[in-house]
Short mmCIF file of C-alpha atoms (C1' of nucleotides) and ligand atoms in Angstrom, two decimals:
data_model
loop_
_atom_site.label_atom_id
_atom_site.label_comp_id
_atom_site.label_asym_id
_atom_site.label_seq_id
_atom_site.Cartn_x
_atom_site.Cartn_y
_atom_site.Cartn_z
CA MET A 1 -35.24 -4.40 9.71
CA GLU A 2 -34.20 -4.57 6.08
CA THR A 3 -33.41 -7.93 4.56
CA ILE A 4 -30.24 -8.42 2.57
CA GLU A 5 -32.28 -8.72 -0.58
CA GLN A 6 -33.86 -5.36 0.11
CA VAL A 7 -30.49 -3.74 0.66
CA LEU A 8 -29.10 -5.05 -2.61
CA GLU A 9 -32.26 -4.19 -4.47
CA SER A 10 -32.29 -0.65 -3.15
CA LYS A 11 -28.77 -0.19 -4.49
CA ASN A 12 -29.68 -1.61 -7.88
CA ILE A 13 -27.51 -4.67 -7.62
CA ARG A 14 -28.61 -8.02 -8.85
CA ILE A 15 -29.24 -10.48 -6.09
CA THR A 16 -26.97 -13.49 -6.33
CA ALA A 17 -26.06 -16.21 -3.88
CA MET A 18 -22.47 -15.06 -3.71
CA ARG A 19 -23.40 -11.47 -2.98
CA MET A 20 -25.83 -12.44 -0.28
CA LEU A 21 -23.21 -14.59 1.40
CA ILE A 22 -20.54 -11.92 1.29
CA TYR A 23 -22.92 -9.27 2.56
CA LYS A 24 -23.93 -11.54 5.41
CA PHE A 25 -20.28 -12.18 6.19
CA LEU A 26 -19.61 -8.44 6.39
CA VAL A 27 -22.57 -7.86 8.67
CA GLU A 28 -21.42 -10.53 11.07
CA LYS A 29 -17.88 -9.20 11.20
CA GLU A 30 -17.56 -6.28 13.53
CA VAL A 31 -14.22 -5.26 12.08
CA ALA A 32 -12.93 -4.32 8.67
CA VAL A 33 -11.95 -7.25 6.49
CA THR A 34 -9.35 -7.85 3.83
CA LEU A 35 -9.95 -9.64 0.57
CA SER A 36 -7.98 -12.55 2.00
CA ASP A 37 -10.31 -12.69 4.98
CA ILE A 38 -13.22 -13.15 2.63
CA GLU A 39 -11.24 -15.60 0.57
CA ASN A 40 -10.57 -17.73 3.61
CA ALA A 41 -14.20 -17.66 4.61
CA PHE A 42 -15.32 -18.84 1.18
CA GLU A 43 -12.72 -21.30 0.04
CA LYS A 44 -14.94 -22.59 -2.69
CA ALA A 45 -15.36 -19.26 -4.40
CA ASP A 46 -12.93 -17.77 -6.84
CA ARG A 47 -10.82 -14.88 -5.64
CA THR A 48 -11.76 -12.76 -8.63
CA THR A 49 -15.44 -13.08 -7.94
CA LEU A 50 -14.93 -12.01 -4.36
CA TYR A 51 -12.77 -9.14 -5.53
CA ARG A 52 -15.33 -7.94 -8.03
CA THR A 53 -18.16 -8.38 -5.59
CA ILE A 54 -16.48 -6.17 -3.04
CA LYS A 55 -15.69 -3.64 -5.77
CA THR A 56 -19.32 -3.60 -6.77
CA PHE A 57 -20.30 -3.08 -3.15
CA GLU A 58 -17.84 -0.24 -2.97
CA GLU A 59 -19.17 1.49 -6.07
CA LYS A 60 -22.68 1.25 -4.74
CA ASP A 61 -21.72 2.59 -1.32
CA ILE A 62 -22.45 -0.62 0.50
CA VAL A 63 -18.91 -0.87 1.81
CA HIS A 64 -16.12 1.64 2.12
CA GLN A 65 -12.47 1.03 1.65
CA ILE A 66 -10.06 1.60 4.52
CA ASP A 67 -6.38 2.18 4.19
CA ASP A 68 -5.08 1.65 7.68
CA GLY A 69 -1.43 1.87 6.76
CA THR A 70 -0.74 -1.86 6.86
CA GLY A 71 -0.51 -1.89 3.09
CA ILE A 72 -3.49 -4.17 2.74
CA THR A 73 -6.81 -2.71 1.74
CA LYS A 74 -9.65 -3.37 4.11
CA TYR A 75 -13.39 -3.00 3.71
CA ALA A 76 -16.24 -2.38 6.09
CA LEU A 77 -19.97 -1.91 5.72
CA CYS A 78 -21.12 1.64 5.40
CA GLU A 79 -23.54 3.02 7.87
CA LYS A 80 -27.12 3.10 6.79
CA ASP A 81 -27.70 6.12 4.59
CA CYS A 82 -24.09 7.16 4.84
CA ASN A 83 -22.67 9.55 2.34
CA CYS A 84 -19.18 8.23 2.13
CA GLU A 85 -18.17 10.87 -0.34
CA ILE A 86 -19.21 13.79 1.86
CA GLU A 87 -16.41 14.97 4.05
CA THR A 88 -18.46 15.78 7.13
CA ASP A 89 -19.84 12.30 7.23
CA LEU A 90 -16.49 10.59 7.60
CA HIS A 91 -15.58 8.79 10.76
CA LEU A 92 -12.33 7.74 12.33
CA HIS A 93 -10.71 4.40 11.79
CA PHE A 94 -8.75 2.70 14.49
CA HIS A 95 -6.01 0.22 13.80
CA CYS A 96 -4.85 -1.92 16.69
CA THR A 97 -1.16 -2.65 16.45
CA ASN A 98 -1.59 -5.56 18.81
CA CYS A 99 -4.36 -7.67 17.26
CA ASN A 100 -4.05 -6.06 13.83
CA LYS A 101 -7.78 -5.44 13.67
CA THR A 102 -9.17 -2.29 12.13
CA ILE A 103 -12.37 -0.83 13.48
CA CYS A 104 -14.76 1.84 12.27
CA LEU A 105 -15.38 4.37 15.01
CA THR A 106 -18.58 5.52 13.43
CA GLU A 107 -19.49 7.75 16.34
CA ASN A 108 -16.24 9.65 16.13
CA LYS A 109 -16.36 12.03 13.23
CA ILE A 110 -13.29 13.67 11.81
CA PRO A 111 -12.88 17.22 13.13
CA LYS A 112 -12.88 20.15 10.75
CA ILE A 113 -9.47 20.34 9.12
CA THR A 114 -8.18 23.61 7.77
CA VAL A 115 -5.71 23.70 4.91
CA PRO A 116 -3.60 26.61 3.63
CA ASP A 117 -4.87 29.13 1.10
CA GLY A 118 -5.13 27.72 -2.38
CA PHE A 119 -5.68 24.16 -1.22
CA ILE A 120 -9.13 22.67 -1.63
CA SER A 121 -10.03 19.88 0.76
CA GLU A 122 -12.39 17.31 -0.71
CA ASN A 123 -11.87 14.36 1.53
CA VAL A 124 -10.10 13.44 4.73
CA ASN A 125 -8.74 10.10 5.79
CA LEU A 126 -7.85 9.66 9.42
CA VAL A 127 -6.44 6.53 10.97
CA VAL A 128 -5.58 6.26 14.64
CA LYS A 129 -3.08 3.60 15.57
CA GLY A 130 -2.82 2.15 19.03
CA ILE A 131 -4.35 -0.47 21.28
CA CYS A 132 -7.99 -1.41 20.94
CA ASP A 133 -10.43 -1.90 23.80
CA LYS A 134 -10.21 -5.69 23.59
CA CYS A 135 -6.42 -5.66 23.81
CA SER A 136 -6.00 -2.95 26.43
CA GLY A 137 -8.35 -4.49 28.99
CA MET B 1 23.23 26.29 7.31
CA GLU B 2 24.13 22.65 7.82
CA THR B 3 25.88 20.81 5.05
CA ILE B 4 24.64 17.40 3.96
CA GLU B 5 27.70 15.79 5.48
CA GLN B 6 26.91 17.40 8.80
CA VAL B 7 23.34 16.17 8.70
CA LEU B 8 24.39 12.59 8.00
CA GLU B 9 27.14 12.75 10.58
CA SER B 10 24.82 14.08 13.26
CA LYS B 11 22.54 11.10 12.67
CA ASN B 12 25.43 8.64 12.82
CA ILE B 13 25.16 7.53 9.24
CA ARG B 14 28.19 6.88 7.14
CA ILE B 15 28.69 9.41 4.43
CA THR B 16 28.60 7.82 0.99
CA ALA B 17 28.20 9.27 -2.49
CA MET B 18 24.84 7.57 -2.94
CA ARG B 19 23.46 8.87 0.31
CA MET B 20 24.57 12.40 -0.40
CA LEU B 21 22.93 12.32 -3.81
CA ILE B 22 19.67 10.95 -2.51
CA TYR B 23 19.58 13.42 0.34
CA LYS B 24 20.21 16.26 -2.09
CA PHE B 25 17.45 14.95 -4.31
CA LEU B 26 15.01 14.96 -1.40
CA VAL B 27 15.95 18.49 -0.41
CA GLU B 28 15.36 19.78 -3.92
CA LYS B 29 12.00 18.09 -4.22
CA GLU B 30 9.32 20.05 -2.46
CA VAL B 31 6.94 17.10 -2.47
CA ALA B 32 6.98 13.57 -1.13
CA VAL B 33 8.63 11.04 -3.42
CA THR B 34 8.14 7.38 -4.16
CA LEU B 35 10.90 4.84 -4.50
CA SER B 36 10.21 4.88 -8.24
CA ASP B 37 10.76 8.61 -8.33
CA ILE B 38 14.19 8.11 -6.86
CA GLU B 39 14.79 5.18 -9.16
CA ASN B 40 14.01 7.30 -12.20
CA ALA B 41 16.27 10.07 -10.99
CA PHE B 42 19.19 7.69 -10.54
CA GLU B 43 18.96 5.20 -13.37
CA LYS B 44 22.47 4.01 -12.79
CA ALA B 45 21.89 2.99 -9.21
CA ASP B 46 20.43 -0.28 -8.12
CA ARG B 47 16.90 -0.24 -6.78
CA THR B 48 17.88 -2.17 -3.68
CA THR B 49 20.47 0.37 -2.71
CA LEU B 50 17.96 3.18 -3.08
CA TYR B 51 15.46 1.16 -1.11
CA ARG B 52 17.88 0.48 1.71
CA THR B 53 19.14 4.03 1.70
CA ILE B 54 15.67 5.42 2.19
CA LYS B 55 15.01 2.83 4.89
CA THR B 56 18.16 3.91 6.67
CA PHE B 57 17.05 7.52 6.41
CA GLU B 58 13.71 6.52 7.84
CA GLU B 59 15.22 4.71 10.81
CA LYS B 60 17.39 7.68 11.60
CA ASP B 61 14.49 10.12 11.33
CA ILE B 62 15.83 11.88 8.29
CA VAL B 63 12.73 11.10 6.29
CA HIS B 64 9.27 10.02 7.27
CA GLN B 65 7.01 7.67 5.43
CA ILE B 66 3.68 8.86 4.10
CA ASP B 67 0.75 6.69 3.24
CA ASP B 68 -1.48 8.94 1.21
CA GLY B 69 -3.92 6.25 0.19
CA THR B 70 -2.61 5.76 -3.32
CA GLY B 71 -1.13 2.45 -2.30
CA ILE B 72 2.39 3.58 -2.99
CA THR B 73 4.59 4.55 -0.09
CA LYS B 74 6.02 8.04 -0.25
CA TYR B 75 8.83 9.68 1.68
CA ALA B 76 9.63 13.24 2.63
CA LEU B 77 12.35 14.93 4.63
CA CYS B 78 11.59 15.43 8.27
CA GLU B 79 11.61 18.88 9.70
CA LYS B 80 14.73 19.87 11.52
CA ASP B 81 14.60 18.48 15.04
CA CYS B 82 11.27 16.82 14.43
CA ASN B 83 10.11 14.04 16.66
CA CYS B 84 8.28 11.91 14.17
CA GLU B 85 7.30 9.39 16.76
CA ILE B 86 5.58 11.89 19.03
CA GLU B 87 1.95 12.26 18.22
CA THR B 88 1.67 15.96 18.91
CA ASP B 89 4.40 16.71 16.47
CA LEU B 90 2.62 15.19 13.50
CA HIS B 91 1.49 17.36 10.66
CA LEU B 92 -1.10 16.95 7.94
CA HIS B 93 -0.40 15.50 4.54
CA PHE B 94 -2.17 16.71 1.46
CA HIS B 95 -2.68 14.56 -1.58
CA CYS B 96 -3.70 16.32 -4.77
CA THR B 97 -6.00 14.15 -6.83
CA ASN B 98 -5.21 16.23 -9.88
CA CYS B 99 -1.40 16.24 -10.10
CA ASN B 100 -0.99 13.24 -7.78
CA LYS B 101 1.56 15.07 -5.68
CA THR B 102 1.67 14.65 -1.93
CA ILE B 103 2.76 17.56 0.21
CA CYS B 104 3.72 17.92 3.85
CA LEU B 105 1.72 20.67 5.48
CA THR B 106 4.22 21.06 8.25
CA GLU B 107 2.52 24.12 9.69
CA ASN B 108 -0.78 22.31 10.06
CA LYS B 109 -0.65 19.97 13.01
CA ILE B 110 -3.14 17.20 13.56
CA PRO B 111 -5.81 18.25 16.05
CA LYS B 112 -6.33 16.30 19.24
CA ILE B 113 -8.31 13.18 18.43
CA THR B 114 -10.40 11.51 21.07
CA VAL B 115 -11.12 7.80 20.95
CA PRO B 116 -13.69 5.79 22.91
CA ASP B 117 -13.01 4.40 26.37
CA GLY B 118 -10.63 1.46 26.33
CA PHE B 119 -8.88 2.54 23.17
CA ILE B 120 -5.36 3.88 23.47
CA SER B 121 -4.21 6.25 20.75
CA GLU B 122 -0.52 6.06 19.99
CA ASN B 123 -0.28 7.57 16.59
CA VAL B 124 -2.46 9.42 14.11
CA ASN B 125 -2.24 9.51 10.34
CA LEU B 126 -4.23 12.20 8.60
CA VAL B 127 -4.33 12.69 4.86
CA VAL B 128 -6.40 15.38 3.19
CA LYS B 129 -7.33 14.74 -0.40
CA GLY B 130 -8.27 17.48 -2.79
CA ILE B 131 -6.76 20.04 -5.13
CA CYS B 132 -3.42 21.61 -4.32
CA ASP B 133 -2.54 25.28 -4.61
CA LYS B 134 -0.73 24.79 -7.91
CA CYS B 135 -3.67 22.99 -9.50
CA SER B 136 -6.45 25.17 -8.11
CA GLY B 137 -5.00 28.48 -9.26
"C1'" DA C 1 51.19 0.07 4.48
"C1'" DT C 2 48.84 -4.06 5.13
"C1'" DA C 3 45.63 -7.01 7.10
"C1'" DA C 4 41.27 -7.62 9.16
"C1'" DC C 5 36.82 -6.31 9.72
"C1'" DA C 6 32.35 -4.20 9.01
"C1'" DA C 7 29.30 -1.66 6.30
"C1'" DA C 8 27.40 -0.56 1.79
"C1'" DT C 9 26.21 -1.89 -2.70
"C1'" DG C 10 24.60 -4.84 -6.64
"C1'" DC C 11 22.23 -8.77 -8.55
"C1'" DA C 12 18.88 -12.29 -8.45
"C1'" DC C 13 15.04 -13.95 -6.70
"C1'" DT C 14 10.70 -14.18 -4.02
"C1'" DT C 15 6.31 -12.96 -2.09
"C1'" DC C 16 2.15 -10.70 -1.81
"C1'" DC C 17 -1.62 -8.17 -3.30
"C1'" DA C 18 -4.25 -5.91 -6.90
"C1'" DT C 19 -6.04 -6.10 -11.40
"C1'" DT C 20 -7.36 -7.59 -16.16
"C1'" DG C 21 -8.65 -10.55 -20.47
"C1'" DC C 22 -11.28 -13.92 -21.93
"C1'" DA C 23 -14.14 -17.95 -21.94
"C1'" DT C 24 -18.12 -19.85 -19.67
"C1'" DT C 25 -22.22 -19.98 -16.99
"C1'" DG C 26 -26.62 -18.33 -15.49
"C1'" DG C 27 -30.59 -15.43 -15.22
"C1'" DT C 28 -34.03 -12.19 -17.67
"C1'" DT C 29 -36.60 -10.55 -21.22
"C1'" DT C 30 -39.03 -10.84 -25.54
"C1'" DA D 1 -36.56 -20.93 -27.47
"C1'" DA D 2 -33.52 -17.31 -28.72
"C1'" DA D 3 -31.05 -13.40 -27.60
"C1'" DC D 4 -28.91 -10.75 -24.43
"C1'" DC D 5 -26.29 -9.11 -20.65
"C1'" DA D 6 -24.50 -9.72 -16.17
"C1'" DA D 7 -21.96 -12.68 -13.10
"C1'" DT D 8 -18.57 -16.07 -12.40
"C1'" DG D 9 -14.27 -18.83 -13.00
"C1'" DC D 10 -9.65 -19.53 -14.69
"C1'" DA D 11 -5.31 -17.90 -16.06
"C1'" DA D 12 -2.12 -14.59 -16.39
"C1'" DT D 13 -0.03 -10.08 -15.50
"C1'" DG D 14 1.92 -6.10 -13.10
"C1'" DG D 15 3.71 -3.48 -9.41
"C1'" DA D 16 5.71 -2.81 -5.24
"C1'" DA D 17 8.04 -4.50 -1.10
"C1'" DG D 18 11.32 -7.26 0.79
"C1'" DT D 19 15.36 -10.82 1.36
"C1'" DG D 20 19.75 -13.82 0.63
"C1'" DC D 21 24.09 -13.75 -0.80
"C1'" DA D 22 28.25 -12.37 -3.25
"C1'" DT D 23 31.09 -8.40 -4.09
"C1'" DT D 24 32.93 -3.99 -3.33
"C1'" DT D 25 34.22 -0.26 -0.55
"C1'" DG D 26 35.52 2.14 3.53
"C1'" DT D 27 37.39 2.04 8.43
"C1'" DT D 28 40.19 0.44 11.97
"C1'" DA D 29 43.87 -2.02 14.07
"C1'" DT D 30 48.47 -4.00 13.75
MN1 MN E 201 -15.31 2.93 8.47
MN1 MN E 202 5.24 15.04 6.15
ZN1 ZN E 203 -6.53 -5.10 19.40
ZN1 ZN E 204 -1.99 19.32 -7.67
#
DNA sequence: ATAACAAATGCACTTCCATTGCATTGGTTT
DNA sequence: AAACCAATGCAATGGAAGTGCATTTGTTAT
């Protein structure tokens, strides 16, 4: 099991208290989080710092951004050794219209999508909306 | 060939000059448009009117909303007799990262997506990012 | 035709989120 | 210790979405 320090180090990010806390927060959350979620969890910290921390994480492929159609950007931890930028690696995202949670379905990969002649597909974003397992039970 | 008046009438929307103009604008555009696009095309008109017009069109299934991941909502005309709300009717959307245009690929339907047990899929949004036919040529 | 009513439009204002500039703090390296 | 660069904090900005209310316009009833 890798420690948080090891994760950050392996991605060439300086280890700071703030970054460790935010990383830990993301690990503990099983769903995608908004910037406001993080903000609420760390009232003491400045919003900008949180924003830039998550942006740094994004650049370094520690988290990936999710646009679930709510208009608010969400973030979730990448899988270990994921290649976010490679199309075939991408998984589905599920947005529950009942509890408003957004979940990475990492086991469910996006099927091969064909586009018309002349179009070049580089990336696919797929969001399923509906009722999550917690809410449907 | 249906006239614009007939389209609006069939959807039970009052025919006004503004609505005719905006509908015409949408027909002539072959790509999805933002509210700003419409705003720029009709400098004289108030933004709110344009906003509410497009919302009315959306409610009446004249246009559908597209979230292509740019953070700005886009709109495009629905196909004739489309059932936007029915999952199996939904088509792909293509967002060109070069020219920033978003295109309805109405011929390319979204494949059947399976979700884990307990999850109920009600709707699927699929956006392909890449280079469009105009830009790749 | 006129009055009464309802819908559409225009203007002002608000809210929310994302993003940036700049000063300050803190950690590393020589 | 000095120099340096990255990280943080504070303040402000920008963009888009949305709402309240007054006014105008169109429709319907008398
Ligand atoms: Mn994910
Ligand atoms: Mn479309
Ligand atoms: Zn739920
Ligand atoms: Zn293009």
